[in-house]
Coordinates of C-alpha atoms and ligand atoms in Angstrom, one line a residue:
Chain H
X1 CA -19.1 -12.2 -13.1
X2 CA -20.0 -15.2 -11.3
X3 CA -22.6 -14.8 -7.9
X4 CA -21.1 -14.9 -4.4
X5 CA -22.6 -15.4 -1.4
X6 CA -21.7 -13.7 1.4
X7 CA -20.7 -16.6 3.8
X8 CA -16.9 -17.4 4.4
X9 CA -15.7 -20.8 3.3
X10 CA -12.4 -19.9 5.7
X11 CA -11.5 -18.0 8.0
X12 CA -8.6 -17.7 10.3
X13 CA -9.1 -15.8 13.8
X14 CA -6.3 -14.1 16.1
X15 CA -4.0 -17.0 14.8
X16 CA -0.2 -17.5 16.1
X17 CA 1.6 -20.0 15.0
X18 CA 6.0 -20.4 15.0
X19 CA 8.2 -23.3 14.1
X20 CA 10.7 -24.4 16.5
X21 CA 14.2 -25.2 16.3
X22 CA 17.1 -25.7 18.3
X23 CA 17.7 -22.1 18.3
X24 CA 14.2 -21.6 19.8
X25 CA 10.7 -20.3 18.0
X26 CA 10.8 -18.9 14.6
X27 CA 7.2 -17.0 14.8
X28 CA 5.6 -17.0 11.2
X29 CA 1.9 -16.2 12.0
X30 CA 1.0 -13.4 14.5
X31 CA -2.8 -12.9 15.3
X32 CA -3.4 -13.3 11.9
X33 CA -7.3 -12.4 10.3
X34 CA -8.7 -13.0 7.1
X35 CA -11.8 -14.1 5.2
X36 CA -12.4 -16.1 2.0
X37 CA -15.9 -15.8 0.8
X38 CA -17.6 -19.2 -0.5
X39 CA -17.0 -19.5 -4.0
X40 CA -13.8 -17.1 -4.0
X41 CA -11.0 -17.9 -6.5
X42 CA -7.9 -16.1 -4.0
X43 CA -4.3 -16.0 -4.9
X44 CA -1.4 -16.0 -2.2
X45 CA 1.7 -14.6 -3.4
X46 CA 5.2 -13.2 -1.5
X47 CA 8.9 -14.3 -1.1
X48 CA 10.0 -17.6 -1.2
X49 CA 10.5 -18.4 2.8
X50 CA 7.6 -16.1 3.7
X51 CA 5.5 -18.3 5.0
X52 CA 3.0 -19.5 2.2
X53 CA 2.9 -23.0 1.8
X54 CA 2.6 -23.0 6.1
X55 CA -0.9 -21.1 5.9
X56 CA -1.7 -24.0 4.2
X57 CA 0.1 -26.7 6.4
X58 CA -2.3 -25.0 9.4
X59 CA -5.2 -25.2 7.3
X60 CA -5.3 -28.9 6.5
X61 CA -3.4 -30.0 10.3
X62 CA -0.4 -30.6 9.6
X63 CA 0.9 -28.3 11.6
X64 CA -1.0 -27.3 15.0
X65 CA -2.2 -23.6 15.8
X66 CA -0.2 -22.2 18.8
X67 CA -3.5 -19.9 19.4
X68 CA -6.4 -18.5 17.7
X69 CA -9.1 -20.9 15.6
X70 CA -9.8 -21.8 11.8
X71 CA -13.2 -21.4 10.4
X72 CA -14.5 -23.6 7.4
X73 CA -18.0 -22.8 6.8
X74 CA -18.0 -20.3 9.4
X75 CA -17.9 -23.0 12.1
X76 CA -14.6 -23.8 13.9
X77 CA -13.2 -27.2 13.3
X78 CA -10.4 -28.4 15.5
X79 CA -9.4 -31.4 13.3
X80 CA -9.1 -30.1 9.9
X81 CA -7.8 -33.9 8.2
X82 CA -10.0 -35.5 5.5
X83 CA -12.1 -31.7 5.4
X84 CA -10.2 -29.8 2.9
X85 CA -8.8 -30.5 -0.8
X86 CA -5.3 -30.3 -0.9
X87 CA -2.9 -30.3 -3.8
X88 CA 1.0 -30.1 -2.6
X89 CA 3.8 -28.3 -4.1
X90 CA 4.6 -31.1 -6.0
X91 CA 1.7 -33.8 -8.0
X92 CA 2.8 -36.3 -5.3
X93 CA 1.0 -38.9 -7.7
X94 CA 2.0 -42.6 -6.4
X95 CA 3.8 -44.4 -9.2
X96 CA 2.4 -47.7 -8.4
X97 CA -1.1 -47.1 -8.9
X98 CA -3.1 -46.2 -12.0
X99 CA -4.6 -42.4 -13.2
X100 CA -8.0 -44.1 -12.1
X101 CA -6.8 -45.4 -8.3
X102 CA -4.6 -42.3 -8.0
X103 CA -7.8 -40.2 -8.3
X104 CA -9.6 -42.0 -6.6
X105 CA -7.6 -42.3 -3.2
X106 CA -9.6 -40.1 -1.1
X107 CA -13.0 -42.3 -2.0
X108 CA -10.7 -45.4 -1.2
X109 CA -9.5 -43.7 2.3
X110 CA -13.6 -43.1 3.2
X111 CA -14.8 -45.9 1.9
X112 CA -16.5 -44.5 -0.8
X113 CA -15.6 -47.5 -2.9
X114 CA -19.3 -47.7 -4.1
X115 CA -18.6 -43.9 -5.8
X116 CA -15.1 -45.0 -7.3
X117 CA -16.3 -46.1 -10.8
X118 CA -18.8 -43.9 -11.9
X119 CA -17.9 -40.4 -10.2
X120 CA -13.9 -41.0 -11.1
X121 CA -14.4 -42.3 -14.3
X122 CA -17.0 -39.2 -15.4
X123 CA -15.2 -37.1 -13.8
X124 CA -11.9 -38.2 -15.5
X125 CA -13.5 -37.8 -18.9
X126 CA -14.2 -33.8 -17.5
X127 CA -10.8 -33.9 -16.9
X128 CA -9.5 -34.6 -20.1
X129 CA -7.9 -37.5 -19.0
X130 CA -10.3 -39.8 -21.1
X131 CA -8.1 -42.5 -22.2
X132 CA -5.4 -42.6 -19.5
X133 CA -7.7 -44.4 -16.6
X134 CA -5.1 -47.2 -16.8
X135 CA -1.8 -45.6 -17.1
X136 CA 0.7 -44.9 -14.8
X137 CA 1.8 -41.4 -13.8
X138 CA 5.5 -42.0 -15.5
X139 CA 3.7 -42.4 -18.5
X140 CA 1.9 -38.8 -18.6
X141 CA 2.4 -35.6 -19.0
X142 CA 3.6 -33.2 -16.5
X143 CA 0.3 -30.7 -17.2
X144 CA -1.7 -34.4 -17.0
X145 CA -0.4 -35.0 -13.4
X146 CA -1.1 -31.7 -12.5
X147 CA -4.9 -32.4 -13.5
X148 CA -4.9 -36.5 -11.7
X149 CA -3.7 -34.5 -8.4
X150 CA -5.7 -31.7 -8.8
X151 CA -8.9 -34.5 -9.5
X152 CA -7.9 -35.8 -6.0
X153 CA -8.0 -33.0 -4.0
X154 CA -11.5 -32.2 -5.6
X155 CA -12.6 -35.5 -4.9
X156 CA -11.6 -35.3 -1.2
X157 CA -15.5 -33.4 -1.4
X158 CA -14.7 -30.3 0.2
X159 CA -16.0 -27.0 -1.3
X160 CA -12.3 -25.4 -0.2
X161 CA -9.3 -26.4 -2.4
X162 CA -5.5 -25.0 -1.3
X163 CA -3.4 -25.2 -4.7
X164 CA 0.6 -24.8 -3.6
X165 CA 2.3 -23.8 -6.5
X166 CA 0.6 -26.5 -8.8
X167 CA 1.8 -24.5 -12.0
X168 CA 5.0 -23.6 -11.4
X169 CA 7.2 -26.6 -12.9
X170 CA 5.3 -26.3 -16.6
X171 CA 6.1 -24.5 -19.4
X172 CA 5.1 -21.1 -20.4
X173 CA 2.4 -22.9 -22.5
X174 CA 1.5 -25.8 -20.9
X175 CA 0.7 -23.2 -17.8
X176 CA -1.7 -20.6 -19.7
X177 CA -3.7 -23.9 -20.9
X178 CA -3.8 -25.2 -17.2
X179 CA -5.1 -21.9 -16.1
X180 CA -7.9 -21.6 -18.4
X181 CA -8.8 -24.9 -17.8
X182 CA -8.3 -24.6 -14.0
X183 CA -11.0 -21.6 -14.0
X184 CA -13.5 -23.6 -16.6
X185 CA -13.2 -26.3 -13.6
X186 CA -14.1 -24.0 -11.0
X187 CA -16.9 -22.6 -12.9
X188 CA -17.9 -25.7 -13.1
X189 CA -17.7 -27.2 -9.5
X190 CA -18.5 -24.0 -7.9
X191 CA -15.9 -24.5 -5.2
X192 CA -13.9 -22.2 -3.1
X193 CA -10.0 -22.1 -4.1
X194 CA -7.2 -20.8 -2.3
X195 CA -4.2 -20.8 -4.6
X196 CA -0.2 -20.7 -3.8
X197 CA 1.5 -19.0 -6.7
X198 CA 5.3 -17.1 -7.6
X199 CA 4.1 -15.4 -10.4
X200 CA 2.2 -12.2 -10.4
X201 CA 0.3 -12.3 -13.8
X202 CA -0.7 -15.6 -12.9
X203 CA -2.5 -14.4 -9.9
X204 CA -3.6 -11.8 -11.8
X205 CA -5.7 -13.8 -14.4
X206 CA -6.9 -16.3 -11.9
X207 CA -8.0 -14.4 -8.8
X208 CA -11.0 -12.5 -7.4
X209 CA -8.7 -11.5 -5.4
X210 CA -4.9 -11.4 -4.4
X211 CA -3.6 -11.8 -0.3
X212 CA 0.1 -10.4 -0.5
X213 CA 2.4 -11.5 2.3
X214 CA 4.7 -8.5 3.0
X215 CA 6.6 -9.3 6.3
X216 CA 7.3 -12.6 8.2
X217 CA 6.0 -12.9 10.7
X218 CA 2.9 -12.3 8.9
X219 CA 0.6 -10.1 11.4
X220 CA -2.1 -9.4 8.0
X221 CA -1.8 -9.5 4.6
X222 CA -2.3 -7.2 1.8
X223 CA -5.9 -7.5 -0.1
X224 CA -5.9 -6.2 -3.9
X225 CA -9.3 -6.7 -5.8
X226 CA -8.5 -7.7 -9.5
X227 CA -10.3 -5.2 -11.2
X228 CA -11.2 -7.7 -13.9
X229 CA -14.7 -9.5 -15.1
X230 CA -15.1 -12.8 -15.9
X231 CA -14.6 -14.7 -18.4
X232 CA -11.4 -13.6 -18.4
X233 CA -9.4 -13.8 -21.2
X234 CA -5.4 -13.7 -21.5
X235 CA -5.0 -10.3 -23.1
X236 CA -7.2 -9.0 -20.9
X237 CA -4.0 -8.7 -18.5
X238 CA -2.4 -5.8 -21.1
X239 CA -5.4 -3.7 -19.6
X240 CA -4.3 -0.3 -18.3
X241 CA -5.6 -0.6 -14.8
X242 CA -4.1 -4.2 -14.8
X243 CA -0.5 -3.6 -15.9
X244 CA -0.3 -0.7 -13.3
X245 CA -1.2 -3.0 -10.8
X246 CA 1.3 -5.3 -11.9
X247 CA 3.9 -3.1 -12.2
X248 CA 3.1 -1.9 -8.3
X249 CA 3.5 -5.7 -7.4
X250 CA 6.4 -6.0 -8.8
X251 CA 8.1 -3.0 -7.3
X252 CA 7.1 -4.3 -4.0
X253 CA 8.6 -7.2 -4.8
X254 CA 12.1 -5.7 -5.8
X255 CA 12.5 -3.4 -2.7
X256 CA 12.5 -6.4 -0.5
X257 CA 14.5 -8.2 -2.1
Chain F
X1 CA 17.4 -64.3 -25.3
X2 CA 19.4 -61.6 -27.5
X3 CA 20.9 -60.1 -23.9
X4 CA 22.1 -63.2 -23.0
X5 CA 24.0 -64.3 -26.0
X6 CA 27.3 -62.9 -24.9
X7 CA 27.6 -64.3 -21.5
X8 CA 26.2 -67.5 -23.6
X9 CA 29.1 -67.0 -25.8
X10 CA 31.7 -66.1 -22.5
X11 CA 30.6 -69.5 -20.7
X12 CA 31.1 -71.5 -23.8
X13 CA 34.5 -70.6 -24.3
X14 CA 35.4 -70.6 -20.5
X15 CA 34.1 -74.5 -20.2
X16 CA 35.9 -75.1 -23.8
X17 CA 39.0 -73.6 -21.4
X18 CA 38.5 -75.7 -18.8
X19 CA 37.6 -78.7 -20.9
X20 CA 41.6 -78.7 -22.6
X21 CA 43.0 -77.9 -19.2
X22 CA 41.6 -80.7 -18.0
X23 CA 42.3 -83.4 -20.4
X24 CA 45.8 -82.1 -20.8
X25 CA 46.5 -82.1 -16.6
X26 CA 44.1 -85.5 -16.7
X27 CA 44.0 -85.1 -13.1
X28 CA 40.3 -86.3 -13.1
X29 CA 40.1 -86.5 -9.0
X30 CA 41.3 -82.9 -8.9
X31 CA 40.1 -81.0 -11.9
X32 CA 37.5 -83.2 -13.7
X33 CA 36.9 -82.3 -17.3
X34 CA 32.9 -80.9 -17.6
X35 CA 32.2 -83.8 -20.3
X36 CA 33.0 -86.0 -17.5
X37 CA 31.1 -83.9 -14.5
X38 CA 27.9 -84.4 -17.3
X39 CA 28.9 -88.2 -17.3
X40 CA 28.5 -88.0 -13.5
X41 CA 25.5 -86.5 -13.6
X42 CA 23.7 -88.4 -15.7
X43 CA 25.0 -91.5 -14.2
X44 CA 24.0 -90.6 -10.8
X45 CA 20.5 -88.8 -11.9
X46 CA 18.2 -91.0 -9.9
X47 CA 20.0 -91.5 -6.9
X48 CA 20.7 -87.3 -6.8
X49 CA 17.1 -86.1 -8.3
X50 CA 14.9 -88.5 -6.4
X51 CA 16.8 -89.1 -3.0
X52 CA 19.0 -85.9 -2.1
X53 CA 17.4 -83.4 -3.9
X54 CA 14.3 -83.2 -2.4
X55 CA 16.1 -83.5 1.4
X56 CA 18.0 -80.3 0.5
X57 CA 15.0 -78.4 -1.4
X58 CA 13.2 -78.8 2.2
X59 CA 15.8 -77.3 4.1
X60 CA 16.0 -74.4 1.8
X61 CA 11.9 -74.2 1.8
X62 CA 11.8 -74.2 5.6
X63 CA 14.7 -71.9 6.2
X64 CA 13.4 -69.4 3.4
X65 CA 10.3 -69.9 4.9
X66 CA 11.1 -69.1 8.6
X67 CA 13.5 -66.2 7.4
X68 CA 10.9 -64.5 5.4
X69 CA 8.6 -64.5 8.4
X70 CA 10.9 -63.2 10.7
X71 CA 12.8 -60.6 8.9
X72 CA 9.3 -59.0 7.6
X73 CA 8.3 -59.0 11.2
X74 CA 11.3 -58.0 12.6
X75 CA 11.8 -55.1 9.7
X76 CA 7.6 -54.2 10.8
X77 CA 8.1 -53.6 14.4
X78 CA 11.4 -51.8 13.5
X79 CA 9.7 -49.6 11.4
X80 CA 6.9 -48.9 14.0
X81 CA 8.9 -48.2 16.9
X82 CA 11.9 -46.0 17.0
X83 CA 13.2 -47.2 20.1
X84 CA 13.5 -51.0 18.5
X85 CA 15.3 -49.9 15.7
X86 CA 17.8 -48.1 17.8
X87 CA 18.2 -51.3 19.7
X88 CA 18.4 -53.8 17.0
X89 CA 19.5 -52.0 14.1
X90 CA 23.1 -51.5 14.5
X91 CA 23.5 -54.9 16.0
X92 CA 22.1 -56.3 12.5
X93 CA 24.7 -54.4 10.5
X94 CA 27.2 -55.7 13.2
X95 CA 26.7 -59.5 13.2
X96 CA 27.2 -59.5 9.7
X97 CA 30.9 -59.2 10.1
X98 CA 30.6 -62.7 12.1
X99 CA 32.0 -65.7 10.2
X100 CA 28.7 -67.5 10.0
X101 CA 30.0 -70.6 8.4
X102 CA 32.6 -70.4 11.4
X103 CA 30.3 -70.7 13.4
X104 CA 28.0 -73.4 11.7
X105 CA 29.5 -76.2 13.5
X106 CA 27.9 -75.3 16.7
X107 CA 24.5 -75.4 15.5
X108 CA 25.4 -79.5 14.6
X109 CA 26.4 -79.8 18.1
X110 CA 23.3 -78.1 19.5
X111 CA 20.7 -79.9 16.8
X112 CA 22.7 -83.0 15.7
X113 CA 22.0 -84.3 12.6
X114 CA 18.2 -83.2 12.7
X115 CA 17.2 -81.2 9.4
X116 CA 17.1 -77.7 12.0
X117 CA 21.2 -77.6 12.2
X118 CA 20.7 -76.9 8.4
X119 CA 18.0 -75.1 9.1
X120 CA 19.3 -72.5 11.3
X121 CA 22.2 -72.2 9.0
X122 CA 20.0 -71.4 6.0
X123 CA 17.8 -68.9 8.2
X124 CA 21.1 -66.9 9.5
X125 CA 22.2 -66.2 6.3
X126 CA 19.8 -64.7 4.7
X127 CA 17.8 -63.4 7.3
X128 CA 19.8 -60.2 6.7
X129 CA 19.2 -59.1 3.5
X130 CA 15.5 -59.8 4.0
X131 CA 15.1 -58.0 7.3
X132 CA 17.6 -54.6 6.2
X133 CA 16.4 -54.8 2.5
X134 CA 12.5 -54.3 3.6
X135 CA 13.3 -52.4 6.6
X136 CA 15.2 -50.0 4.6
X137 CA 11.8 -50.2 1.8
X138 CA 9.7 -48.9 4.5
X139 CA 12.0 -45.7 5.5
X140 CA 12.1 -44.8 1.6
X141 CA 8.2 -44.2 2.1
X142 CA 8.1 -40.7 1.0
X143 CA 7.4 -38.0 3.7
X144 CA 5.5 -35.6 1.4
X145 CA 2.9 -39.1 0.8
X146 CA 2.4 -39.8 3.9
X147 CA 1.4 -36.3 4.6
X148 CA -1.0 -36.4 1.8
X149 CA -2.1 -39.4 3.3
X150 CA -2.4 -37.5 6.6
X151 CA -4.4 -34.7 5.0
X152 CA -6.8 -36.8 3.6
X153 CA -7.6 -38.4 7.0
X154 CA -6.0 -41.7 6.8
X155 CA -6.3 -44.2 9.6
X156 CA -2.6 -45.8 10.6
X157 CA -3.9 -49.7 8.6
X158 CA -4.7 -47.5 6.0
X159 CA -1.5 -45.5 6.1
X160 CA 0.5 -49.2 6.4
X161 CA -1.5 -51.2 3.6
X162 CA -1.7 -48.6 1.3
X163 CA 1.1 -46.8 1.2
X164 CA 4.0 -48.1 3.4
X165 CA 3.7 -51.3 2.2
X166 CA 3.4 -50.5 -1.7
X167 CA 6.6 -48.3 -0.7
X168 CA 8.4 -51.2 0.9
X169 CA 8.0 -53.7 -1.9
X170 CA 11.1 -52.7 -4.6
X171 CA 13.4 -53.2 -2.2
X172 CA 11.9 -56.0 -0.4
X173 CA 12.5 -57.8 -3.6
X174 CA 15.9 -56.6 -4.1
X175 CA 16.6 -58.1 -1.0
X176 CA 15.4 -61.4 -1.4
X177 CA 16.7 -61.9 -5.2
X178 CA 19.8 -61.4 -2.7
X179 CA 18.7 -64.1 -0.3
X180 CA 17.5 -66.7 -2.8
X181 CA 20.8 -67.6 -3.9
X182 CA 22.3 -67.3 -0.5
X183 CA 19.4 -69.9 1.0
X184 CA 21.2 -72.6 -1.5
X185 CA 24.1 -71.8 -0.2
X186 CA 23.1 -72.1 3.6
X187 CA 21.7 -75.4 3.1
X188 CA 24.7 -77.0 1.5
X189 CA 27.1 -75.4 3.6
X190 CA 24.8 -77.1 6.2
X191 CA 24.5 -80.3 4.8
X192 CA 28.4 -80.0 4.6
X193 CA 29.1 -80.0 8.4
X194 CA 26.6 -82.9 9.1
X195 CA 24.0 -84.7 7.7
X196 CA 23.2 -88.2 6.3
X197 CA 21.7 -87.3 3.0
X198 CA 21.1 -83.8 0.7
X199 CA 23.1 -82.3 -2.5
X200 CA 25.6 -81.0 0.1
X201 CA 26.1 -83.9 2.0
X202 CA 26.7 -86.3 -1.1
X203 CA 29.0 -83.5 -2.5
X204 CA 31.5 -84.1 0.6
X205 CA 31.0 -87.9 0.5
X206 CA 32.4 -88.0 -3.0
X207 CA 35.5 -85.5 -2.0
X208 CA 36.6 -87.9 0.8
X209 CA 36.3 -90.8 -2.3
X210 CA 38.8 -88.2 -4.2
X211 CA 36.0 -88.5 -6.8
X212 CA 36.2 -84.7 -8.7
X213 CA 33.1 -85.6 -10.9
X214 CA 30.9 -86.5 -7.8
X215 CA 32.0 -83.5 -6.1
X216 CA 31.0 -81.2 -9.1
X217 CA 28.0 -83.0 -10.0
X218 CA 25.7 -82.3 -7.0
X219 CA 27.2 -78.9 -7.1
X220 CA 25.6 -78.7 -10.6
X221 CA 22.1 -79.3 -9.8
X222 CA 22.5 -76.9 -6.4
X223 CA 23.4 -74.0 -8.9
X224 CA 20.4 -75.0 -11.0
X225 CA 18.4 -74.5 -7.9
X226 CA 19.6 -71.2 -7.5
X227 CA 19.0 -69.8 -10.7
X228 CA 15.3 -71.5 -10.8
X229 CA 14.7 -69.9 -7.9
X230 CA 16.2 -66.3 -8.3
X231 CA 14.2 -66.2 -12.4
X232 CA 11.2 -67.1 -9.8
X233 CA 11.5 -64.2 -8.1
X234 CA 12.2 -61.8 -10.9
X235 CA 9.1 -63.3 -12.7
X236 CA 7.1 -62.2 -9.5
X237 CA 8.7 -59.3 -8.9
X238 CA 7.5 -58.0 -12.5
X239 CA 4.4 -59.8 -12.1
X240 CA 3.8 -57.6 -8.9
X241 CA 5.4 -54.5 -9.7
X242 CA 4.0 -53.8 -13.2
X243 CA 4.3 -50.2 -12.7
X244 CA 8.4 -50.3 -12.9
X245 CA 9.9 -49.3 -16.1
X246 CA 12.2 -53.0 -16.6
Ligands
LIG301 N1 9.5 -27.7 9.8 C1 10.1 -26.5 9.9 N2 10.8 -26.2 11.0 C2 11.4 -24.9 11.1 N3 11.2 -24.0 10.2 C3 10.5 -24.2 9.1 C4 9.9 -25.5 8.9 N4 9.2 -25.4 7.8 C5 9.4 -24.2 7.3 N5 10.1 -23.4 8.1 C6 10.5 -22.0 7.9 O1 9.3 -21.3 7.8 C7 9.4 -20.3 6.8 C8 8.2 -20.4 5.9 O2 8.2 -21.6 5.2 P1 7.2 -21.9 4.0 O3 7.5 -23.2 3.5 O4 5.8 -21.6 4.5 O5 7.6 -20.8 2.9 P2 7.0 -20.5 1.5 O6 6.5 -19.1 1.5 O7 6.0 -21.6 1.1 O8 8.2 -20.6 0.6 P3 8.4 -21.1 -1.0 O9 7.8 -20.0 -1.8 O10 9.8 -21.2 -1.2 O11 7.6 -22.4 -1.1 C9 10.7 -20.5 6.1 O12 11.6 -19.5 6.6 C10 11.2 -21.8 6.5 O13 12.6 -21.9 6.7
LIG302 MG1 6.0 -23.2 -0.4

C-alpha cells in the first residue's frame, strides 16, 4: 500500500452553504467536517440530487460558502480559482482547439506558455494519447476525452484533483480500463483525488476510502475504509469482506429510495 | 464540382426556357432573350467593368466595411452589459419589419448624390444580420466552459479572447454569408434612387431607354459580385474554422 502522510490536502470546517430560489433557501451543507489526507484516493457517492457535485462547486468557487472555511494544505484559502484540478461532469473539451491546446489551457491561462511543449507533449505520450496532439476532440474517443480533460485538470498543478462522474457515460469496458489507468496515473503523480461517482464497485476499486452522503442537507458524511491493498486488481472486488460491504451500500441505497 | 451538376443541369434548361420564350414573344425591350443579354454584355464590357463597376464595388466595400465595425461592436457591448441588450435588442428585431428600401429615398435627400446615400443604404441592410448573428454567437458560449474557465482562474480578456470569441465565430459567419449578398443588393438599390454612375445606376438608365438587354446586363455582373463574394467567405470561413466537420 502506498505511504501517506498525515497532513490534509482538504479540509472543510463548520461549513453551511444553501441555494436560493424564489421559494427561499434550499440548505444543502450544514456545519459540515471532513478531512482528506495528502495523497488520498476518496470516493463520494449518494443519490442523484444529494448534493455531490456542489461539494465540489464550493471547493473550486463557484459557489460561495454561507459560513465556515476550506482548507487546502491545511491553510485556509478564500479564493479557491486557478488552485485546484477540476474535471466536470461532462469532458467539456472545446471543439475548436486541438488534444495538445485543449490540455494545455491551464498553462495558456498562467502564462506558462514556456511549459506548453515539452511538459504537454511528455505528458501526452504518458497519457496514451501519443499520436493525437493534433486532432480535434470529435475525432476521439469518448475514454480519449476522458483522459485530454482529465490531463487538464492535472496540469492546472495542484496536488488535489475533484473527478465529477468522469466515468459514468463509457462502457462497461472502456470504464474498468479508465480505472486501472486512472490509479497507475495517481501512482504516478502522487496527487490527492477526490472522486464523484454513481457506482458502488467503482468506488470500491478506486478508493482509500468512501464519504457516503445519507441525508440532504448533508450535516457529515459516512466514512467506510476499503479494506483492500494495493495494487488492486478487479477480482479482488469478489472478496468476502468486500462484497458484504457492497451489498450493505447497496441496501442503503434501496431504503431511501 | 459533382454537387453542383444538378443545379448546373436545372439552370441550363431554365435559360434554354427562357431563351424560346423569348424569341417566340420577341419582345426584346421587355423580355430579352439571354443570348442577347451576353451580346449586351460583351458589347458594353469596358464601359461597365472599368467605369461603373468599380464605383459600385466601393460602395459595397465601405458599407460592408462600416457595418462590420459597428454590428461587432454593437453585438460586444450587448453582450457585456445586460442592461444594453434589454434596451437595444428588441428594437433590432423590431426595425427589421421597416420597409428599408421605402425608406431609401430619404437618405438621397439628406446626402444627395454623394457616394454615403448608398452608403447608408448598404450599412442598414445588412447591419442586422451582422450585429444579431454574432450577438447571438456570443450567448451560445457554453455555461459549463466558462465555468471551467472560471475554475481555472481566468481573467475577463482571457475569458473574451479565448473562449467567447472562439464561441461567437460559427455564427458570426453565418451571418455575414447572409450579409454579403444583401450588401450587393443595398448598393444597387442605392445607386437606383440616385446617383450618376455604378452597376445600379446604369441598370435604370437603360430601363428608361426601354432597352431589356442593358437592364439585365449590369444586373449580371452585380450577381457575379455576389457569388464572388459569398465563395469568399465560405473559403475563409473553412479556412478559419478547420475544426468543423463540412
Ligand atoms: N443553482 C442552483 N439553484 C438552486 N438549487 C440548485 C442549484 N444547483 C443545484 N441545486 C439543487 O441542489 C441539490 C444538489 O445538487 P447537486 O448538483 O449537487 O446534486 P448531485 O448529488 O451532484 O446530483 P447528480 O448525482 O444528479 O449529479 C439538488 O437538489 C439540486 O436541485
Ligand atoms: Mg452531480
Amino acid at each position: 500500500m502506498r505511504e501517506q502522510n498525515k497532513k490534509a490536502a482538504l479540509q472543510f470546517k463548520n461549513v453551511d452553504f444553501h441555494y436560493k430560489n424564489t421559494e427561499g433557501k434550499i440548505p444543502i451543507l450544514k456545519n459540515l467536517n471532513f478531512s482528506v489526507a495528502d495523497g488520498e484516493f476518496v470516493s463520494i457517492i449518494g443519490a442523484s440530487g444529494s448534493g455531490k457535485s456542489t461539494i465540489f462547486r464550493l471547493i473550486v468557487g463557484l459557489e460561495a460558502l454561507t459560513s465556515g472555511s476550506i482548507c487546502l494544505n491545511e491553510k485556509a484559502v478564500d479564493n479557491r480559482s486557478g488552485k485546484v484540478g477540476y474535471m466536470p461532469q461532462q469532458d467539456l473539451l472545446m471543439p475548436w482547439r486541438t488534444v495538445q491546446q485543449n490540455a494545455a489551457l491551464p498553462l495558456e491561462l498562467k502564462k506558462e506558455n514556456h511549459l506548453d511543449r515539452k511538459t504537454v507533449k511528455n505528458l501526452l505520450e504518458a497519457f496514451g494519447l501519443k499520436g493525437y496532439e493534433n486532432k480535434y476532440p470529435h475525432e476521439l474517443s469518448g475514454g480519449m476525452r476522458q483522459r485530454v480533460s482529465f490531463l487538464r485538470a492535472t496540469l492546472s498543478g495542484s496536488n488535489v484533483l475533484l473527478l465529477d462522474e468522469p466515468f459514468s457515460a463509457l462502457d462497461a469496458m472502456t470504464k474498468l480500463y479508465m480505472q486501472e489507468w486512472l490509479l497507475e496515473q495517481w501512482e504516478q503523480q502522487q496527487s490527492t483525488i477526490l472522486f464523484i461517482t454513481h457506482d458502488i464497485s467503482e468506488a470500491l476499486f478506486l478508493s482509500d476510502r468512501i464519504f457516503v452522503i445519507t441525508e440532504t442537507p448533508i450535516t457529515a458524511l459516512k466514512e467506510i475504509e476499503v479494506p483492500l491493498e494495493r495494487p488492486r486488481r478487479q477480482q479482488d472486488l469478489d472478496k468476502k469482506e468486500v462484497t458484504e460491504l457492497k451489498n450493505n451500500l447497496l441496501e442503503q441505497f434501496r431504503t431511501r429510495v | 464540382m459533382k454537387n453542383y451538376l444538378y443545379s448546373i443541369i436545372l439552370i441550363t434548361i431554365f435559360l434554354f426556357i427562357w431563351e424560346t420564350g423569348a424569341r417566340f414573344v420577341h419582345t426584346s425591350f421587355i423580355l430579352p432573350a439571354p443570348t442577347e443579354i451576353a451580346m449586351k454584355l460583351w458589347e458594353l464590357k469596358v464601359e461597365l467593368l472599368l467605369y461603373h463597376l468599380p464605383v459600385t464595388l466601393v460602395i459595397i466595400a465601405i458599407g460592408l466595411g462600416i457595418s462590420l465595425v459597428l454590428g461587432i461592436a454593437l453585438a460586444i457591448s450587448m453582450n457585456i452589459s445586460k442592461t444594453l441588450e434589454q434596451a437595444i435588442y428588441p428594437i433590432l428585431i423590431t426595425s427589421q419589419t421597416i420597409p428599408i428600401i421605402a425608406l431609401a429615398p430619404i437618405f438621397v435627400l439628406w446626402f444627395g448624390y454623394s457616394i454615403w446615400s448608398k452608403v447608408i443604404v448598404t450599412i442598414i441592410i445588412t447591419f442586422f444580420p451582422i450585429t444579431v448573428s454574432t450577438f447571438d454567437g456570443f450567448q451560445s458560449t457554453s455555461k459549463e466552459l466558462k465555468e471551467l474557465f472560471q475554475t481555472l482562474g481566468a481573467t475577463k480578456r482571457q475569458l473574451f479572447f479565448k473562449l467567447e470569441v472562439p464561441s461567437a465565430l460559427p455564427s458570426f459567419f453565418s451571418g455575414l454569408k447572409v450579409a454579403v449578398p444583401m450588401s450587393v443588393i443595398g448598393a444597387a438599390i442605392g445607386e437606383w434612387l440616385g446617383a450618376q454612375a455604378g452597376l445600379g445606376y446604369f441598370s435604370r438608365r437603360m430601363m428608361t431607354q426601354f432597352n431589356g438587354a442593358g437592364v439585365f446586363a449590369p444586373i449580371v455582373i452585380l450577381s457575379l459580385i455576389g457569388i464572388l463574394l459569398f465563395i469568399t467567405v465560405v473559403l475563409l470561413e473553412k479556412n478559419i474554422l478547420k475544426w468543423r466537420r463540412f
